[in-house]
Structure formats: C-alpha cells, structure tokens
Amino acid sequence: MPTSTRVPNLLDLTIDNITPNTIRINSQCQNPRLKYLMERLVTHLHDFARETRLSTDEWMTALNFLVACGKISSDVRHEFILLSDILGLSLLVDSINHPKPPSSTEGSVLGPFHTHDAPTLPNGSNMASDPEGEPLLCICTVKDTAGRPVEGVKIDIWETDSSGHYDVQHSDRQEPSERCVMVSDSEGRFWFKGIKPVSYPIPHDGPVGKLLETLNRHCWRPAHLHFMFEKEGWDHLITALYVRGDPYETSDAVFGVKQSLIIDIGKADAATAKEYDFPEGGLLLKHEFVLTTKEETEKLRDENAMKALAALGLRMKLVDHLPVPDLD
Amino acid sequence: MPTSTRVPNLLDLTIDNITPNTIRINSQCQNPRLKYLMERLVTHLHDFARETRLSTDEWMTALNFLVACGKISSDVRHEFILLSDILGLSLLVDSINHPKPPSSTEGSVLGPFHTHDAPTLPNGSNMASDPEGEPLLCICTVKDTAGRPVEGVKIDIWETDSSGHYDVQHSDRQEPSERCVMVSDSEGRFWFKGIKPVSYPIPHDGPVGKLLETLNRHCWRPAHLHFMFEKEGWDHLITALYVRGDPYETSDAVFGVKQSLIIDIGKADAATAKEYDFPEGGLLLKHEFVLTTKEETEKLRDENAMKALAALGLRMKLVDHLPVPDLD
C-alpha cells in the first residue's frame, strides 16, 4: 500500500476527475522525466476519449488492433514502427531529435527494415545478389559542414531487391542481401555497387496495411536507398536518397521524402567505368553527405526545444537535454 | 496513386507541418467518424511528441513496450485492456458510454478476465470449486428504475479463487471455475453460492506490471465480485461489488471502486440458512441491482455528449449516437 499522503483517494472517479487523479497517482514516480511523459500521455489519451466520446466498441477495436500489431511483430518486422511511420510520428520524432543546420544532409525515416547482421564490405564491393536488379554504382563522400572529409564513419546501407522486398521479407532468407556496412576512407569516400532502387509497398498484409486501406490511403514508398551514418562525436544520421521522378515522390506512405534528398541517377562515363571497374554507360549515383557534430546538433536541439516549449506556454528546463517541468 | 486533388504534396515535412499533412492524407477516408477519430488521434499523438520533445530512445522504448504487450496477450490475457485499466482509460470509456441516472447501479471496469465459457447455472448453484474459499451466499435482485423486477436478464458473474487468481490464470485450467451465468427469475431474483472475494494483484509479470513498478504504484485491487447484466432493450451493465474495509478500497490499481458499489457482508440467519440450504451464520451478501433501459441510457449519453462537446468549443452532430464534425 502506498503510504505517501500525496496519493489521492481513488473513489468515485468520473469523466471529469479521472485525469487529475491518474496523474496524481502516477506522480509517485521518482523520475521527473517519466512523470512528465506520463502526465502528458494520460492527458492526451483522456482528452482524445472525451473529445471523441469514444465508444466501447471503438475502444475494444483499438485495443485488439494493438494486440494484432504486437502479434505480427518479430525479429525482422516491427509493426509499431510501421504504425508510427504512417501516422507521421516517426518523421516528427526524427525532426525533433536531429535538427539540421542548412548546409547539412537532412534525415529521413528509419523504417522497420534495418538489421544488425549486414556484412562490413570494402570499398567497391557489390552488396546486391539479385540478378534481376539493374546494377548501380554509388560513389559517395562524407564531409563536415566546413567541407572537410570525415574519415572512419560507419555507414549502414540497405535497399530492397528488384521485386521491392527487403531480404528479411523473404521467409527463406539465408543471409543478408542488398545491405552492407562500409567505412569512409581518409578522404571521406565510400563506394559500392547496389541495384537501382524501385518503388515498393510497405508491408500491408498486417493490421497497419488494413488501416491504410480503410483510410483509403495507398501503401507505396518511392524508390530509395537507406543510409545510416555513425561515428563517435558526430550526430547519428538516418537518411535516404530518393530517385527523382518516382510516381510516389509526393505521396510517400511514411512521409520520408525531402527535396534535398531527391537525387538524379546518371551514367558512368569511360573514365569512371575504368576507375571503378563498372560497365561504361551503367547507372551512376554520386552524392555528398554532410554530417554535423554531436555538439552542434545537441545545441540546436536544446535551443529549438526551449523555444518551442516557451511558445507552447510551458515553463520547462532541460535535464540531460530532455525537458522536465521547471518547478523552481 | 491517389488522384483526388485534395491530397497534399507530401514533401519536406517538418515538426510544424507534419500534423495538418497527416490529417489531410487521412481525410481520403470516406467514413466521417473514422476521419474524426484519426484527426484527434494524430493531433494528440503529435502534440504529445512536441510537448515532450520525445527522444528517439524514448520513442523506441515505447514501441518495444507495445510489442511486448501484444506478445504476452493471449486468448485468456489482454495486456492492452490492463494497460487501459491502469491508465484510467477504461473507467473513462465506461463512464462516457454508460451514464447512470442517480437511482441506478453504477458501472465499474470490466477487467481482462471475463470469459465466454462460463456455465449457465440454475438459482442456488455453487459456482466455486475452491475448497479453501470461505463460502458466500449471494441473494440478488434486478429491478428497473421504477422498482419493478426485471425477468430474464442474463447475468455473468466471476471472481478469483481464494489465492487471488482467476481460473484462466492457472495454466492447468480444465474448466471454468468461480464463474457462471445466471438468469433472473420472474421476481428479478438470482442467487448463488460463491466464495468471499479477496484482494489480489493484477497480473504484474508482464510489461504493464513493470510499468506500475517503475511508476512506484502498487498493483492491487480491493476484493470484489464482477457482474455483467445483459438483456435486449436494457443498457449493458458491467459492474462489481466491493467488500467494505478492504485495505485497497481507496487505491484500486484500475480505478474501479465507487462508494455506491461498496457492500457489507453479513451472516445468514436461521430462516435464510434454511430457505437457501446454507449453513446458519455463513457469509451472506444481499444486493439489489437497478438497470436502465437502452433508450434511457442512449438519451442521457447523447445529451451528455452534446453538452460536453459544446463546452469544449466543438461544433458536432451525432450520427448513430457518435459525434462527427457538423460541417453543414
């Protein structure tokens, strides 16, 4: 039994007093950040029910939908990330956490298909094993906002095969394919062979697909290549490059596309073909990624947070870069 | 591809414009009620992330928590109902949907342990098979708000055994126990033998239990008996009777207790003992339940909804008793 005198008497709770009482009993929590998260969560959850006069059937349908999302999730499928993606939450959380100065590469959604078993390959390797895919040579550099190359960045790269499926979506997957890890060299360069990305539907055989259908939304993503950049001291960059002219360029089911991330695919000339051991006239993608330091991003994020919270009329302070109510 | 011109160009989405764009693309949905639910859901979800500046780690922790809730759920365990219960949402949804005129029996939370396989037993039956339980004779009546008996009501009754576990929580469960279905007779009566209810912890070996622990909340419910009343034309009543004096009477982990539902357990006198074939001096619970008609409840619910929504400044109309924006 709780002994603190701050705990309210939980009796005769009603539409009007359930929210402050739930918040008060959760306030026994010692962690101010979690306390704040729970306070906002309970407030929004209850306001949602009050503003919609949520019916018992709708409530039950929603809870069963959530069970179904959990049931279909596995080591290689995260239906709740997908749900977060199609509700715009993933894009929002990424934007909050990884603000970008104008000169740096913008982020995009992670999606549910990154894995941790991709092989680290040397520059020039072919990460694709799909014979139907159209070979694509990618020549990239990683720089800082002052234009200096960044060496030793770990880069995760992943894309679908030519049928629009990630390797993990094939039940007979033996080993990673169309994915690899590279490390930028002393000039910030990394280059590899993949295949031309194709548009594809996000997994729509589960509850999220059914929701999209009910909402009369399509489930397609425009063709893209995923990239994730990691190096101690640098802001973790999750992004993707989108092929210009895709029919879903302006209607991505998961809201990931940014103008600055739309790229043109060209053709390898004779010199490039020779240098990179690639057929002349083959498809070529050249791109420069610009990373920000962890410090730059944290400073920008903290400033943005305090500005946005003040604009919302909230009096907050940052503890470990996360807002909590400023009660002093 | 969507062809409607109302669909926005989904490009360069930011912290500030993701919400209206998500709402707009969801507005392709033809069902005005679902459209409204999604609009409120997306707004609250995004506002939550903006007001908390939700971190990527917190977001991932939350999504993994939801997967875990789905994974532990089964035919006999619904972790999302439990989550809804401890967040006060279940109480709120019940209060919205089943408003009670002053003279009628108040509702309480359903909880996750109602089953559909309880046997229908004749009056006087013993629904308990736990030899450790203290026998309890329950003599009840069902009336309408004018005091007239209601015949032919189907009543689901369920409680834990003396160890504080429902039958479905025992992995070796062979058949239903401490639960039954009864039907009220021509005088609105039903009576049965159960056992004295005990306080018990809600299932706390899963993610919801862990959350309660993290929040420094206990997981106990005060001793109670569940009742559910169903009859065509009458409002579905889900309620429970709580034994007065329980140590958790004012701190129910799922917010279910109402003063009007707290009852005293007495002792069977000689006449009662003889009439009901029960030991003299044995524990006796007598209670009168008062049902409202479906019509009464719907009228009250509709009135409450329109009043509450107007107070929130929302211009709504009811379609099939559910609010949608009034755009006329």
XYZ file of C-alpha atoms in Angstrom:
656
model
C 0.000 0.000 0.000
C 1.206 3.478 -0.802
C 1.901 5.425 2.351
C 2.609 8.842 0.885
C -0.019 11.394 1.845
C 0.156 12.863 -1.668
C -1.710 9.874 -3.072
C -5.338 10.779 -3.679
C -8.303 8.731 -2.528
C -9.264 6.872 -5.682
C -13.007 6.646 -5.247
C -15.990 7.636 -7.370
C -13.888 8.569 -10.356
C -15.775 10.241 -13.188
C -15.302 11.603 -16.694
C -14.239 14.876 -15.135
C -11.930 13.832 -12.300
C -10.246 10.681 -13.641
C -7.435 12.620 -15.353
C -6.043 14.598 -12.386
C -6.376 11.505 -10.191
C -4.492 9.274 -12.637
C -1.798 11.919 -12.962
C -1.553 12.247 -9.190
C -1.135 8.530 -8.568
C 1.486 8.335 -11.339
C 3.310 11.195 -9.621
C 4.623 8.747 -7.040
C 7.241 8.086 -9.719
C 10.640 9.460 -8.704
C 11.882 10.141 -12.229
C 10.812 13.675 -13.225
C 11.122 12.972 -16.947
C 8.953 9.827 -16.815
C 6.492 11.670 -14.578
C 6.206 14.413 -17.197
C 5.850 11.905 -20.062
C 3.077 10.085 -18.174
C 1.300 13.320 -17.338
C 1.202 14.366 -20.990
C 0.311 10.831 -22.136
C -2.613 10.485 -19.730
C -3.857 13.982 -20.530
C -3.828 13.409 -24.289
C -5.248 9.891 -24.037
C -8.136 11.057 -21.863
C -8.749 14.200 -23.919
C -8.908 12.004 -27.018
C -11.604 9.836 -25.397
C -13.542 12.872 -24.150
C -13.381 14.778 -27.456
C -14.500 11.755 -29.445
C -16.838 10.311 -26.787
C -15.048 7.085 -27.687
C -17.492 4.192 -27.774
C -16.861 0.900 -26.007
C -16.793 -0.870 -29.393
C -14.254 1.585 -30.794
C -12.121 1.228 -27.659
C -12.173 -2.574 -27.943
C -11.426 -2.425 -31.688
C -8.419 -0.203 -30.979
C -7.087 -2.485 -28.230
C -7.471 -5.545 -30.459
C -5.718 -3.663 -33.273
C -2.784 -3.068 -30.911
C -2.665 -6.756 -29.934
C -2.597 -7.679 -33.642
C 0.306 -5.255 -34.218
C 2.226 -6.956 -31.417
C 1.414 -10.457 -32.632
C 2.655 -9.882 -36.194
C 5.877 -8.248 -34.990
C 9.026 -10.363 -34.951
C 12.798 -10.053 -35.009
C 12.524 -8.883 -38.598
C 9.236 -6.983 -38.520
C 8.191 -4.156 -36.206
C 4.551 -3.309 -36.896
C 4.577 -0.490 -34.334
C 7.415 1.299 -36.163
C 5.312 0.937 -39.297
C 2.300 2.351 -37.449
C 4.406 5.236 -36.167
C 5.652 5.777 -39.743
C 2.221 6.009 -41.372
C 0.929 8.278 -38.599
C 3.738 10.769 -39.209
C 5.160 10.197 -35.723
C 8.484 8.766 -36.924
C 9.156 11.770 -39.141
C 8.223 14.075 -36.271
C 10.449 12.344 -33.707
C 13.375 12.324 -36.135
C 12.875 16.029 -36.873
C 12.801 16.873 -33.165
C 15.910 14.869 -32.360
C 18.056 15.566 -35.373
C 17.613 19.187 -36.386
C 19.910 20.010 -39.277
C 21.759 23.234 -39.986
C 21.009 24.366 -43.578
C 24.283 23.070 -45.034
C 23.959 19.507 -43.705
C 22.199 16.412 -45.028
C 18.592 16.118 -43.881
C 17.259 12.998 -42.163
C 14.537 10.624 -43.281
C 12.615 7.789 -41.624
C 14.468 4.670 -40.454
C 11.666 2.292 -41.379
C 11.407 -1.219 -39.965
C 13.980 -2.993 -42.169
C 17.365 -2.048 -40.821
C 19.155 -5.123 -39.445
C 22.299 -5.633 -37.403
C 23.732 -8.509 -39.401
C 24.855 -6.716 -42.559
C 28.456 -7.567 -43.549
C 31.140 -4.880 -43.474
C 32.426 -4.688 -47.045
C 35.495 -2.974 -48.518
C 35.073 -0.084 -50.932
C 33.996 -1.156 -54.391
C 32.082 -4.222 -53.201
C 28.797 -5.360 -54.651
C 26.192 -5.592 -51.883
C 23.424 -6.916 -54.145
C 22.813 -10.520 -55.095
C 19.651 -10.037 -57.141
C 20.376 -10.889 -60.802
C 17.198 -9.062 -61.867
C 18.339 -5.764 -60.347
C 19.811 -3.072 -62.607
C 23.396 -2.519 -61.374
C 24.009 0.880 -59.807
C 27.404 2.308 -58.926
C 27.273 4.608 -55.890
C 30.177 6.975 -55.266
C 29.751 8.945 -52.068
C 31.665 11.198 -49.726
C 31.086 12.184 -46.116
C 32.042 15.722 -45.119
C 31.534 18.074 -42.216
C 29.702 21.394 -42.502
C 33.018 23.126 -43.291
C 33.577 20.817 -46.268
C 36.288 18.681 -44.661
C 36.170 14.910 -45.262
C 35.166 12.745 -42.296
C 37.129 9.516 -42.048
C 36.119 6.311 -40.276
C 32.370 6.819 -40.359
C 30.425 3.558 -40.174
C 27.769 3.617 -42.882
C 24.852 1.194 -42.959
C 23.298 0.908 -46.417
C 20.166 -1.065 -47.262
C 17.645 -1.308 -50.075
C 15.069 -3.716 -51.498
C 15.704 -6.203 -54.268
C 14.207 -5.586 -57.701
C 10.884 -7.085 -56.575
C 10.535 -4.380 -53.906
C 11.246 -6.657 -50.938
C 13.962 -6.403 -48.328
C 15.891 -9.623 -47.735
C 14.200 -10.105 -44.338
C 10.816 -10.200 -46.054
C 11.754 -13.451 -47.775
C 10.924 -16.347 -45.468
C 13.781 -18.402 -46.945
C 16.392 -15.704 -46.226
C 19.749 -17.400 -45.713
C 21.992 -14.374 -45.325
C 21.914 -10.589 -45.665
C 21.480 -9.243 -49.184
C 21.104 -5.753 -50.656
C 22.603 -4.419 -47.455
C 26.088 -3.785 -46.137
C 28.203 -1.694 -43.825
C 31.031 0.467 -45.183
C 33.593 2.733 -43.565
C 34.591 6.074 -45.080
C 38.260 6.383 -46.079
C 40.742 9.169 -45.306
C 39.146 11.341 -47.974
C 35.664 10.675 -46.592
C 34.828 8.453 -49.548
C 32.901 5.201 -49.780
C 31.718 3.482 -52.925
C 29.821 0.316 -53.633
C 27.654 -1.433 -56.170
C 23.973 -1.913 -55.487
C 20.933 -2.011 -57.717
C 18.622 0.712 -58.938
C 16.003 1.169 -56.199
C 12.356 0.544 -57.046
C 9.119 1.834 -55.536
C 7.542 -0.699 -53.204
C 4.558 -1.138 -50.927
C 5.255 -1.161 -47.195
C 4.193 -4.482 -45.630
C 0.425 -4.342 -45.971
C -0.613 -7.865 -45.034
C -0.950 -6.870 -41.370
C -3.055 -4.514 -39.253
C -1.251 -1.370 -40.480
C -1.921 -2.299 -44.111
C -5.560 -2.829 -43.251
C -5.694 0.571 -41.566
C -4.220 2.277 -44.647
C -6.803 0.544 -46.815
C -9.626 1.615 -44.509
C -8.298 5.174 -44.663
C -8.293 4.988 -48.458
C -4.527 5.587 -48.495
C -2.053 3.755 -50.697
C 0.845 1.873 -49.132
C 3.654 2.811 -51.529
C 7.049 4.307 -50.942
C 9.021 5.972 -53.739
C 12.272 4.255 -54.786
C 15.094 4.964 -52.341
C 18.330 3.774 -50.778
C 18.691 3.882 -46.970
C 21.828 5.243 -45.313
C 22.757 5.448 -41.641
C 25.942 7.221 -40.501
C 27.590 6.645 -37.135
C 30.789 7.949 -35.642
C 31.647 8.861 -32.067
C 31.272 12.604 -31.635
C 29.014 13.001 -34.692
C 25.255 13.202 -34.834
C 23.717 9.885 -35.800
C 22.315 10.482 -39.302
C 19.490 8.293 -40.586
C 18.559 9.271 -44.096
C 17.700 8.016 -47.572
C 18.186 9.124 -51.161
C 15.096 9.191 -53.363
C 15.212 8.760 -57.144
C 13.762 11.803 -58.919
C 10.564 11.305 -60.897
C 9.129 8.414 -58.911
C 5.306 8.264 -59.161
C 5.118 8.279 -55.344
C 7.583 11.144 -54.895
C 4.932 13.412 -53.368
C 2.781 10.790 -51.659
C 5.206 8.609 -49.682
C 3.099 6.459 -47.318
C 5.547 7.201 -44.481
C 6.273 10.908 -45.161
C 10.029 10.431 -45.661
C 10.778 12.441 -48.808
C 12.601 15.760 -48.728
C 13.511 17.808 -51.795
C 17.151 17.871 -50.749
C 17.203 14.063 -50.686
C 15.863 13.598 -54.224
C 18.753 12.664 -56.493
C 19.361 12.116 -60.196
C 20.804 8.877 -61.458
C 23.335 9.393 -64.243
C 25.543 7.147 -66.376
C 29.129 6.110 -65.814
C 31.480 7.618 -68.395
C 34.524 5.762 -69.709
C 36.910 7.129 -67.088
C 34.585 6.353 -64.170
C 33.845 2.917 -65.586
C 37.527 2.146 -65.762
C 38.373 3.563 -62.340
C 35.551 1.706 -60.570
C 35.552 -1.493 -62.625
C 31.987 -0.902 -63.792
C 30.380 -1.067 -67.274
C 30.569 2.196 -69.221
C 27.057 3.660 -69.511
C 25.933 1.805 -66.368
C 23.823 3.636 -63.791
C 25.704 6.019 -61.531
C 24.735 7.774 -58.316
C 27.127 10.361 -56.892
C 26.357 12.036 -53.598
C 27.986 14.072 -50.888
C 26.648 13.634 -47.358
C 27.270 16.354 -44.794
C 27.376 15.378 -41.124
C 27.050 17.619 -38.102
C 28.855 17.066 -34.840
C 27.000 15.768 -31.841
C 27.695 19.047 -30.103
C 26.257 21.160 -32.955
C 23.097 19.046 -33.046
C 22.625 18.999 -29.282
C 22.983 22.754 -29.099
C 20.487 23.266 -31.913
C 18.089 20.691 -30.438
C 18.220 22.264 -26.983
C 17.638 25.740 -28.413
C 14.736 24.524 -30.550
C 13.217 22.673 -27.586
C 13.312 25.656 -25.237
C 11.943 27.964 -27.940
C 9.119 25.581 -28.895
C 8.149 24.840 -25.286
C 8.116 28.532 -24.401
C 5.885 29.140 -27.427
C 3.525 26.473 -26.033
C 3.447 28.387 -22.748
C 5.273 25.612 -20.880
C 7.840 26.528 -18.243
C 10.461 23.844 -18.632
C 14.118 23.153 -18.015
C 16.391 20.639 -19.709
C 17.873 17.757 -17.733
C 20.216 15.603 -19.818
C 18.874 17.512 -22.839
C 15.291 16.389 -22.105
C 12.561 18.766 -20.935
C 11.027 18.458 -17.464
C 8.775 20.986 -15.724
C 10.756 23.792 -14.124
C 9.280 23.864 -10.638
C 11.933 26.072 -9.026
C -1.754 6.594 -56.636
C -4.326 8.883 -55.107
C -5.957 11.013 -57.749
C -8.007 13.330 -55.577
C -6.815 16.916 -55.779
C -7.410 17.300 -52.038
C -4.364 15.169 -51.290
C -1.452 17.381 -50.295
C 2.042 17.133 -51.736
C 3.875 15.217 -49.036
C 7.320 16.748 -49.312
C 9.676 18.437 -46.876
C 7.546 17.652 -43.865
C 8.655 19.294 -40.634
C 7.828 19.469 -36.938
C 5.360 22.215 -37.756
C 3.594 20.938 -40.871
C 3.528 17.160 -40.378
C 0.253 17.235 -38.420
C -2.020 19.029 -40.934
C -0.488 16.979 -43.752
C -1.081 13.657 -41.987
C -4.633 14.714 -41.210
C -5.202 15.742 -44.809
C -3.992 12.467 -46.286
C -6.112 10.527 -43.781
C -9.088 12.615 -44.901
C -9.340 10.493 -48.030
C -11.263 8.167 -45.723
C -14.964 8.119 -46.576
C -16.183 7.368 -43.055
C -16.708 10.679 -41.225
C -16.479 9.074 -37.790
C -13.163 7.318 -38.515
C -11.876 10.510 -40.135
C -12.674 12.418 -36.949
C -11.113 9.740 -34.716
C -7.930 9.792 -36.812
C -7.798 13.580 -36.798
C -7.965 13.693 -32.998
C -5.561 10.747 -32.644
C -2.910 12.270 -34.909
C -3.283 15.673 -33.267
C -2.856 14.301 -29.744
C -0.056 11.917 -30.712
C 1.914 14.687 -32.411
C 1.204 17.223 -29.666
C 2.468 14.673 -27.148
C 5.747 14.334 -29.072
C 6.099 18.100 -29.484
C 5.299 18.937 -25.849
C 7.726 16.340 -24.547
C 10.310 16.706 -27.334
C 10.162 12.915 -27.284
C 13.627 11.449 -27.740
C 14.399 8.704 -30.237
C 15.294 6.359 -27.360
C 12.017 7.072 -25.561
C 10.084 6.540 -28.801
C 11.803 3.194 -29.394
C 11.272 2.147 -25.759
C 7.566 2.923 -26.101
C 7.215 0.989 -29.365
C 9.012 -2.020 -27.877
C 6.771 -1.789 -24.799
C 3.747 -2.010 -27.110
C 5.197 -5.047 -28.908
C 5.738 -6.724 -25.521
C 2.102 -6.018 -24.564
C 0.973 -7.698 -27.777
C 3.293 -10.664 -27.347
C 2.108 -11.519 -23.824
C -1.563 -11.228 -24.795
C -3.475 -14.429 -25.483
C -6.999 -15.816 -25.561
C -7.072 -15.501 -21.788
C -4.947 -12.392 -21.254
C -5.371 -8.954 -22.798
C -2.427 -6.785 -21.747
C -3.813 -3.749 -23.592
C -7.049 -3.859 -21.566
C -4.837 -3.972 -18.485
C -2.837 -1.004 -19.795
C -6.058 0.882 -20.498
C -7.226 -0.013 -16.968
C -4.167 1.321 -15.144
C -4.132 4.489 -17.254
C -7.710 5.297 -16.240
C -8.921 4.976 -19.836
C -11.220 2.007 -19.181
C -13.016 3.816 -16.375
C -13.342 6.892 -18.586
C -14.719 4.999 -21.598
C -17.203 3.152 -19.396
C -18.336 6.423 -17.807
C -18.831 8.039 -21.220
C -20.794 5.121 -22.622
C -22.868 4.099 -19.650
C -24.004 7.216 -17.824
C -26.280 6.275 -14.949
C -29.309 8.111 -13.627
C -28.945 8.615 -9.845
C -31.242 5.726 -8.896
C -29.467 3.062 -10.974
C -26.467 0.832 -10.299
C -23.158 2.406 -11.289
C -20.689 0.665 -13.585
C -17.146 -0.474 -12.893
C -14.273 -1.720 -15.043
C -14.639 -4.981 -16.985
C -11.039 -6.044 -16.481
C -9.349 -8.670 -18.633
C -10.778 -11.827 -17.031
C -14.304 -12.180 -18.307
C -14.644 -15.336 -20.441
C -17.352 -16.678 -22.710
C -17.283 -20.260 -21.493
C -18.906 -19.911 -18.074
C -21.722 -22.445 -17.494
C -25.308 -21.258 -17.111
C -26.369 -22.468 -13.662
C -29.795 -22.651 -12.007
C -30.558 -20.498 -8.984
C -28.940 -21.745 -5.805
C -25.949 -23.312 -7.549
C -22.425 -23.204 -6.226
C -20.116 -21.639 -8.832
C -16.937 -22.091 -6.767
C -14.769 -25.200 -6.635
C -12.034 -23.853 -4.371
C -12.121 -25.738 -1.042
C -10.007 -23.011 0.585
C -12.547 -20.283 -0.209
C -14.920 -19.094 2.512
C -18.459 -19.899 1.262
C -20.572 -16.841 0.465
C -24.289 -16.884 -0.251
C -25.332 -14.132 -2.676
C -29.002 -13.188 -2.901
C -29.652 -10.566 -5.539
C -32.468 -8.903 -7.418
C -32.572 -6.972 -10.673
C -35.015 -4.076 -10.890
C -35.742 -1.147 -13.152
C -35.527 2.479 -12.029
C -39.223 2.361 -11.052
C -38.570 -0.570 -8.705
C -40.151 -3.262 -10.890
C -38.379 -6.625 -11.153
C -36.683 -7.391 -14.481
C -37.044 -11.002 -15.558
C -34.837 -12.952 -17.959
C -31.676 -10.891 -17.560
C -28.517 -12.846 -18.368
C -26.019 -12.251 -15.575
C -22.337 -13.120 -15.896
C -20.640 -13.467 -12.515
C -16.926 -14.018 -11.970
C -14.404 -13.772 -9.146
C -10.968 -15.065 -8.180
C -10.308 -18.140 -6.084
C -9.050 -17.727 -2.526
C -5.460 -17.323 -3.788
C -6.468 -14.210 -5.750
C -6.262 -15.830 -9.192
C -8.952 -16.201 -11.820
C -9.318 -19.714 -13.227
C -7.759 -18.625 -16.542
C -4.587 -17.617 -14.718
C -3.935 -21.255 -13.826
C -2.053 -22.893 -16.684
C -3.640 -26.256 -15.868
C -7.196 -24.884 -16.097
C -9.502 -27.712 -17.165
C -12.855 -25.967 -16.962
C -14.418 -22.704 -15.784
C -14.421 -22.147 -12.035
C -15.543 -19.281 -9.782
C -17.636 -18.044 -12.675
C -21.117 -18.713 -14.000
C -24.050 -17.287 -15.885
C -27.462 -16.939 -14.227
C -30.833 -15.721 -15.418
C -33.111 -13.585 -13.251
C -36.492 -15.136 -12.405
C -39.965 -13.619 -12.646
C -39.352 -11.647 -9.475
C -35.998 -10.380 -10.792
C -34.143 -12.641 -8.375
C -30.981 -14.683 -8.782
C -28.985 -16.374 -6.060
C -25.875 -18.475 -5.979
C -23.026 -19.631 -3.786
C -19.546 -18.279 -4.372
C -16.648 -17.549 -2.059
C -15.691 -14.440 -0.132
C -13.683 -12.275 -2.559
C -10.087 -11.428 -1.678
C -7.819 -8.547 -2.688
C -5.424 -9.546 -5.446
C -2.663 -8.097 -7.603
C -3.461 -7.573 -11.276
C -1.141 -9.649 -13.494
C 2.196 -7.963 -12.928
C 4.621 -10.354 -14.586
C 4.307 -8.514 -17.914
C 5.058 -5.058 -19.325
C 2.127 -3.390 -17.510
C 3.330 -4.734 -14.155
C 6.789 -3.413 -14.921
C 5.332 -0.008 -15.774
C 3.428 0.124 -12.470
C 6.611 -0.748 -10.614
C 8.567 1.942 -12.469
C 5.822 4.427 -11.576
C 6.101 3.397 -7.929
C 2.459 2.269 -7.959
C 1.145 -0.906 -6.362
C -0.734 -3.448 -8.466
C -3.537 -4.406 -6.064
C -7.273 -4.452 -6.486
C -9.624 -4.496 -3.489
C -11.744 -7.645 -3.028
C -14.721 -7.705 -5.397
C -17.193 -9.797 -7.357
C -17.761 -8.994 -11.054
C -21.265 -8.801 -12.523
C -22.375 -8.196 -16.096
C -26.071 -7.775 -16.980
C -27.473 -8.228 -20.473
C -30.988 -8.148 -21.795
C -32.340 -6.917 -25.122
C -33.656 -3.389 -24.673
C -31.648 -2.754 -21.494
C -28.338 -0.979 -21.100
C -25.473 -3.414 -20.828
C -24.284 -3.083 -17.218
C -20.725 -4.047 -16.309
C -20.133 -3.585 -12.625
C -18.636 -5.098 -9.478
C -19.371 -5.162 -5.769
C -16.506 -4.256 -3.443
C -16.229 -5.545 0.126
C -16.161 -2.668 2.622
C -12.966 -2.154 4.601
C -10.521 -3.595 2.088
C -7.000 -2.117 2.506
C -7.035 -1.150 -1.195
C -10.524 0.373 -1.112
C -9.209 3.853 -1.945
C -6.224 2.893 -4.084
C -7.551 0.394 -6.635
C -4.847 -0.026 -9.308
C -7.506 0.194 -12.031
C -9.744 2.955 -10.566
C -12.883 0.795 -10.381
C -14.270 1.499 -6.902
C -17.365 3.610 -6.333
C -18.919 4.300 -2.933
C -22.276 3.010 -4.124
C -20.669 -0.322 -5.051
C -19.073 -0.939 -1.649
C -21.144 -3.532 0.191
C -21.263 -5.120 3.636
C -21.093 -8.857 4.056
C -23.444 -10.145 6.738
C -24.347 -13.546 8.183
C -27.144 -15.880 7.216
C -29.783 -16.189 9.952
C -31.632 -19.435 10.649
C -34.516 -18.689 8.281
C -32.241 -17.690 5.383
C -29.995 -20.671 6.018
C -32.962 -23.000 5.817
C -34.510 -21.354 2.771
C -31.264 -21.335 0.771
C -29.763 -24.587 2.039
C -26.755 -22.782 3.505
C -25.067 -23.026 6.936
C -26.550 -20.704 9.558
C -24.018 -17.968 10.366
C -22.358 -18.373 6.956
C -21.395 -15.269 4.969
C -24.257 -13.503 3.223
C -24.306 -10.821 0.539
C -27.658 -9.277 -0.382
C -27.864 -6.741 -3.167
C -30.354 -5.056 -5.433
C -29.149 -4.052 -8.895
C -31.022 -1.369 -10.810
C -30.873 -1.432 -14.610
C -31.722 1.346 -17.018
C -33.274 0.813 -20.415
C -31.174 1.182 -23.533
C -33.327 4.131 -24.503
C -32.808 5.941 -21.174
C -29.038 5.461 -21.401
C -28.788 6.489 -25.038
C -30.754 9.642 -24.383
C -28.592 10.536 -21.399
C -25.395 9.669 -23.286
C -26.377 11.779 -26.294
C -27.298 14.729 -24.083
C -24.053 14.442 -22.126
C -22.034 14.182 -25.347
C -23.537 17.270 -26.951
C -23.180 19.244 -23.718
C -19.544 18.196 -23.190
C -18.543 18.796 -26.810
C -20.167 22.229 -26.831
C -18.267 23.037 -23.626
C -15.056 22.067 -25.465
C -15.993 24.515 -28.214
C -16.529 21.734 -30.761
C -19.369 22.014 -33.255
C -20.541 18.448 -33.628
C -23.553 16.397 -34.585
C -24.406 12.829 -33.638
C -24.590 10.123 -36.297
C -25.639 6.746 -34.892
C -25.113 8.307 -31.446
C -21.443 9.054 -32.220
C -20.084 12.585 -32.669
C -18.758 13.775 -36.025
C -17.925 17.353 -37.014
C -21.010 19.302 -38.043
C -19.903 20.804 -41.337
C -23.336 21.922 -42.540
